Amino acid sequence: MKQFIYTSKKKLIERDILERHAIKNKSEDLDLSFTDKQAVEPPYNLSALVVILEQNTYHKRAVFQKAVDIAGLGWQLKSIEEEDGIEQAEDTVKSLNEDLVEVFKKGLIDYFAIGFNFFEISREDNNPNAAIDYVEHIPAHTIRFLKGRKIALQQKRN
């Protein structure tokens, strides 16, 4: 006997069709179990949002186009008060490990696909007053925060 599901748009759809097109939780592909570290789990499945981005061509094209439209225009530093540090700041940005436009584009793709993004920024010799020497995008679906603390954890594949 066939089973049907009544949708919010007042249509009947066979259950097996919905099950075929449902996004399965592929925990074996992406092992991101933060439970032993007391991490706060987000209210929605981040891995499923990544899968949606990969499987839905229209969504992917829209997300990538928005990222290119925003980050792809490049950047420009402007001084509000003084002109002294502009050249030094531009040289610092140009000497970074990766093109800043590409880093921001990756971050914007995460923002539009998942809802937030993360960047790792480090300074020379871990000195908080030193110049920035490294800027990198961190995939948002790999980050969780510890309960009650402002500490982020990143888990990568082994």
mmCIF file of C-alpha atoms in Angstrom:
data_model
loop_
_atom_site.group_PDB
_atom_site.id
_atom_site.type_symbol
_atom_site.label_atom_id
_atom_site.label_comp_id
_atom_site.label_asym_id
_atom_site.label_seq_id
_atom_site.Cartn_x
_atom_site.Cartn_y
_atom_site.Cartn_z
ATOM 1 C CA MET A 1 0.000 0.000 0.000
ATOM 2 C CA LYS A 2 1.368 3.426 -0.946
ATOM 3 C CA GLN A 3 1.794 6.087 1.709
ATOM 4 C CA PHE A 4 1.268 9.757 0.950
ATOM 5 C CA ILE A 5 2.245 12.938 2.727
ATOM 6 C CA TYR A 6 0.039 15.996 2.658
ATOM 7 C CA THR A 7 2.222 19.102 2.157
ATOM 8 C CA SER A 8 1.693 22.673 3.286
ATOM 9 C CA LYS A 9 0.854 23.535 -0.342
ATOM 10 C CA LYS A 10 -2.072 21.115 -0.188
ATOM 11 C CA LYS A 11 -0.521 18.468 -2.409
ATOM 12 C CA LEU A 12 -0.159 14.738 -1.896
ATOM 13 C CA ILE A 13 3.308 13.302 -2.446
ATOM 14 C CA GLU A 14 4.342 9.680 -2.172
ATOM 15 C CA ARG A 15 6.485 8.978 0.876
ATOM 16 C CA ASP A 16 9.151 7.080 -1.098
ATOM 17 C CA ILE A 17 9.693 10.093 -3.379
ATOM 18 C CA LEU A 18 10.358 12.310 -0.382
ATOM 19 C CA GLU A 19 12.693 9.743 1.152
ATOM 20 C CA ARG A 20 14.676 9.461 -2.080
ATOM 21 C CA HIS A 21 15.238 13.217 -2.190
ATOM 22 C CA ALA A 22 15.800 13.772 1.531
ATOM 23 C CA ILE A 23 19.235 14.871 2.633
ATOM 24 C CA LYS A 24 20.758 12.097 4.648
ATOM 25 C CA ASN A 25 23.115 12.840 7.501
ATOM 26 C CA LYS A 26 26.443 11.572 6.184
ATOM 27 C CA SER A 27 28.278 11.363 9.476
ATOM 28 C CA GLU A 28 30.745 8.847 8.044
ATOM 29 C CA ASP A 29 31.862 11.409 5.453
ATOM 30 C CA LEU A 30 32.242 14.248 7.900
ATOM 31 C CA ASP A 31 32.895 13.164 11.462
ATOM 32 C CA LEU A 32 32.190 16.285 13.476
ATOM 33 C CA SER A 33 31.172 14.969 16.856
ATOM 34 C CA PHE A 34 31.819 17.681 19.398
ATOM 35 C CA THR A 35 29.787 16.010 22.150
ATOM 36 C CA ASP A 36 32.746 14.923 24.264
ATOM 37 C CA LYS A 37 34.026 18.515 24.343
ATOM 38 C CA GLN A 38 30.782 20.075 25.686
ATOM 39 C CA ALA A 39 30.316 22.129 22.550
ATOM 40 C CA VAL A 40 27.094 23.931 21.732
ATOM 41 C CA GLU A 41 25.388 22.325 18.759
ATOM 42 C CA PRO A 42 23.671 24.740 16.351
ATOM 43 C CA PRO A 43 19.885 24.563 16.015
ATOM 44 C CA TYR A 44 20.193 23.154 12.480
ATOM 45 C CA ASN A 45 22.410 20.611 10.741
ATOM 46 C CA LEU A 46 25.352 22.486 9.221
ATOM 47 C CA SER A 47 26.511 19.481 7.210
ATOM 48 C CA ALA A 48 23.079 19.313 5.574
ATOM 49 C CA LEU A 49 23.410 22.960 4.529
ATOM 50 C CA VAL A 50 26.749 22.157 2.902
ATOM 51 C CA VAL A 51 25.117 19.235 1.069
ATOM 52 C CA ILE A 52 22.285 21.506 -0.119
ATOM 53 C CA LEU A 53 24.879 23.905 -1.526
ATOM 54 C CA GLU A 54 26.557 21.049 -3.390
ATOM 55 C CA GLN A 55 23.372 19.405 -4.682
ATOM 56 C CA ASN A 56 21.173 22.369 -5.595
ATOM 57 C CA THR A 57 22.625 24.040 -8.665
ATOM 58 C CA TYR A 58 20.427 27.140 -8.448
ATOM 59 C CA HIS A 59 21.241 27.716 -4.782
ATOM 60 C CA LYS A 60 24.958 27.236 -5.409
ATOM 61 C CA ARG A 61 24.978 29.618 -8.350
ATOM 62 C CA ALA A 62 23.090 32.266 -6.368
ATOM 63 C CA VAL A 63 25.396 31.961 -3.351
ATOM 64 C CA PHE A 64 28.558 32.072 -5.458
ATOM 65 C CA GLN A 65 27.294 35.013 -7.516
ATOM 66 C CA LYS A 66 26.463 37.043 -4.409
ATOM 67 C CA ALA A 67 29.940 36.312 -3.013
ATOM 68 C CA VAL A 68 31.616 37.331 -6.270
ATOM 69 C CA ASP A 69 29.486 40.487 -6.537
ATOM 70 C CA ILE A 70 30.474 41.597 -3.044
ATOM 71 C CA ALA A 71 34.079 40.410 -2.651
ATOM 72 C CA GLY A 72 35.009 40.447 -6.324
ATOM 73 C CA LEU A 73 34.961 44.204 -6.547
ATOM 74 C CA GLY A 74 38.210 44.310 -4.598
ATOM 75 C CA TRP A 75 39.100 46.508 -1.694
ATOM 76 C CA GLN A 76 40.394 49.984 -1.053
ATOM 77 C CA LEU A 77 41.694 51.546 2.138
ATOM 78 C CA LYS A 78 40.663 55.105 2.914
ATOM 79 C CA SER A 79 41.837 57.226 5.784
ATOM 80 C CA ILE A 80 39.348 59.148 7.856
ATOM 81 C CA GLU A 81 41.855 61.428 9.549
ATOM 82 C CA GLU A 82 45.480 60.745 8.603
ATOM 83 C CA GLU A 83 47.179 59.604 5.417
ATOM 84 C CA ASP A 84 50.307 58.282 7.173
ATOM 85 C CA GLY A 85 49.538 54.585 7.629
ATOM 86 C CA ILE A 86 47.670 53.894 4.374
ATOM 87 C CA GLU A 87 50.693 52.776 2.321
ATOM 88 C CA GLN A 88 52.021 50.573 5.123
ATOM 89 C CA ALA A 89 48.562 48.994 5.605
ATOM 90 C CA GLU A 90 48.222 48.355 1.852
ATOM 91 C CA ASP A 91 51.679 46.728 1.762
ATOM 92 C CA THR A 92 50.698 44.509 4.706
ATOM 93 C CA VAL A 93 47.469 43.396 3.019
ATOM 94 C CA LYS A 94 49.261 42.725 -0.277
ATOM 95 C CA SER A 95 51.922 40.615 1.472
ATOM 96 C CA LEU A 96 49.420 38.238 3.087
ATOM 97 C CA ASN A 97 49.536 34.493 2.425
ATOM 98 C CA GLU A 98 46.474 34.509 0.173
ATOM 99 C CA ASP A 99 44.653 37.088 -1.903
ATOM 100 C CA LEU A 100 42.298 38.948 0.438
ATOM 101 C CA VAL A 101 39.522 38.952 -2.177
ATOM 102 C CA GLU A 102 39.615 35.128 -2.333
ATOM 103 C CA VAL A 103 39.573 34.829 1.463
ATOM 104 C CA PHE A 104 36.545 37.114 1.714
ATOM 105 C CA LYS A 105 34.824 35.316 -1.155
ATOM 106 C CA LYS A 106 35.136 32.000 0.714
ATOM 107 C CA GLY A 107 33.804 33.645 3.859
ATOM 108 C CA LEU A 108 30.842 35.129 2.015
ATOM 109 C CA ILE A 109 29.996 31.746 0.491
ATOM 110 C CA ASP A 110 29.854 30.333 4.019
ATOM 111 C CA TYR A 111 27.787 33.289 5.200
ATOM 112 C CA PHE A 112 25.176 32.957 2.466
ATOM 113 C CA ALA A 113 25.082 29.135 2.535
ATOM 114 C CA ILE A 114 25.294 28.462 6.285
ATOM 115 C CA GLY A 115 24.512 31.751 7.985
ATOM 116 C CA PHE A 116 27.873 32.744 9.466
ATOM 117 C CA ASN A 117 31.586 32.675 8.695
ATOM 118 C CA PHE A 118 34.958 32.582 10.427
ATOM 119 C CA PHE A 119 38.409 33.940 9.699
ATOM 120 C CA GLU A 120 41.696 33.130 11.391
ATOM 121 C CA ILE A 121 43.914 36.177 11.749
ATOM 122 C CA SER A 122 47.395 35.898 13.229
ATOM 123 C CA ARG A 123 50.122 38.405 13.924
ATOM 124 C CA GLU A 124 53.888 38.180 13.696
ATOM 125 C CA ASP A 125 55.409 36.161 16.573
ATOM 126 C CA ASN A 126 51.948 35.954 18.226
ATOM 127 C CA ASN A 127 52.456 39.523 19.413
ATOM 128 C CA PRO A 128 49.073 41.307 19.700
ATOM 129 C CA ASN A 129 50.695 44.632 18.776
ATOM 130 C CA ALA A 130 52.565 43.312 15.732
ATOM 131 C CA ALA A 131 51.477 43.488 12.117
ATOM 132 C CA ILE A 132 49.021 40.951 10.719
ATOM 133 C CA ASP A 133 50.837 38.279 8.748
ATOM 134 C CA TYR A 134 48.172 35.642 8.122
ATOM 135 C CA VAL A 135 44.471 35.734 7.199
ATOM 136 C CA GLU A 136 42.633 32.530 6.346
ATOM 137 C CA HIS A 137 39.022 31.466 5.962
ATOM 138 C CA ILE A 138 37.826 28.643 8.238
ATOM 139 C CA PRO A 139 34.852 26.566 6.999
ATOM 140 C CA ALA A 140 31.891 27.464 9.223
ATOM 141 C CA HIS A 141 30.498 23.934 9.427
ATOM 142 C CA THR A 142 33.654 22.822 11.287
ATOM 143 C CA ILE A 143 33.321 25.325 14.172
ATOM 144 C CA ARG A 144 31.475 25.008 17.499
ATOM 145 C CA PHE A 145 31.608 27.066 20.687
ATOM 146 C CA LEU A 146 32.121 25.659 24.177
ATOM 147 C CA LYS A 147 29.151 25.957 26.526
ATOM 148 C CA GLY A 148 29.287 29.109 28.626
ATOM 149 C CA ARG A 149 32.627 30.241 27.195
ATOM 150 C CA LYS A 150 33.840 32.382 24.327
ATOM 151 C CA ILE A 151 36.100 29.656 22.962
ATOM 152 C CA ALA A 152 35.661 28.216 19.492
ATOM 153 C CA LEU A 153 36.656 24.686 18.497
ATOM 154 C CA GLN A 154 37.426 23.526 14.994
ATOM 155 C CA GLN A 155 37.296 19.879 14.097
ATOM 156 C CA LYS A 156 38.799 18.634 10.854
ATOM 157 C CA ARG A 157 38.756 15.256 9.217
ATOM 158 C CA ASN A 158 41.391 12.848 10.438
#
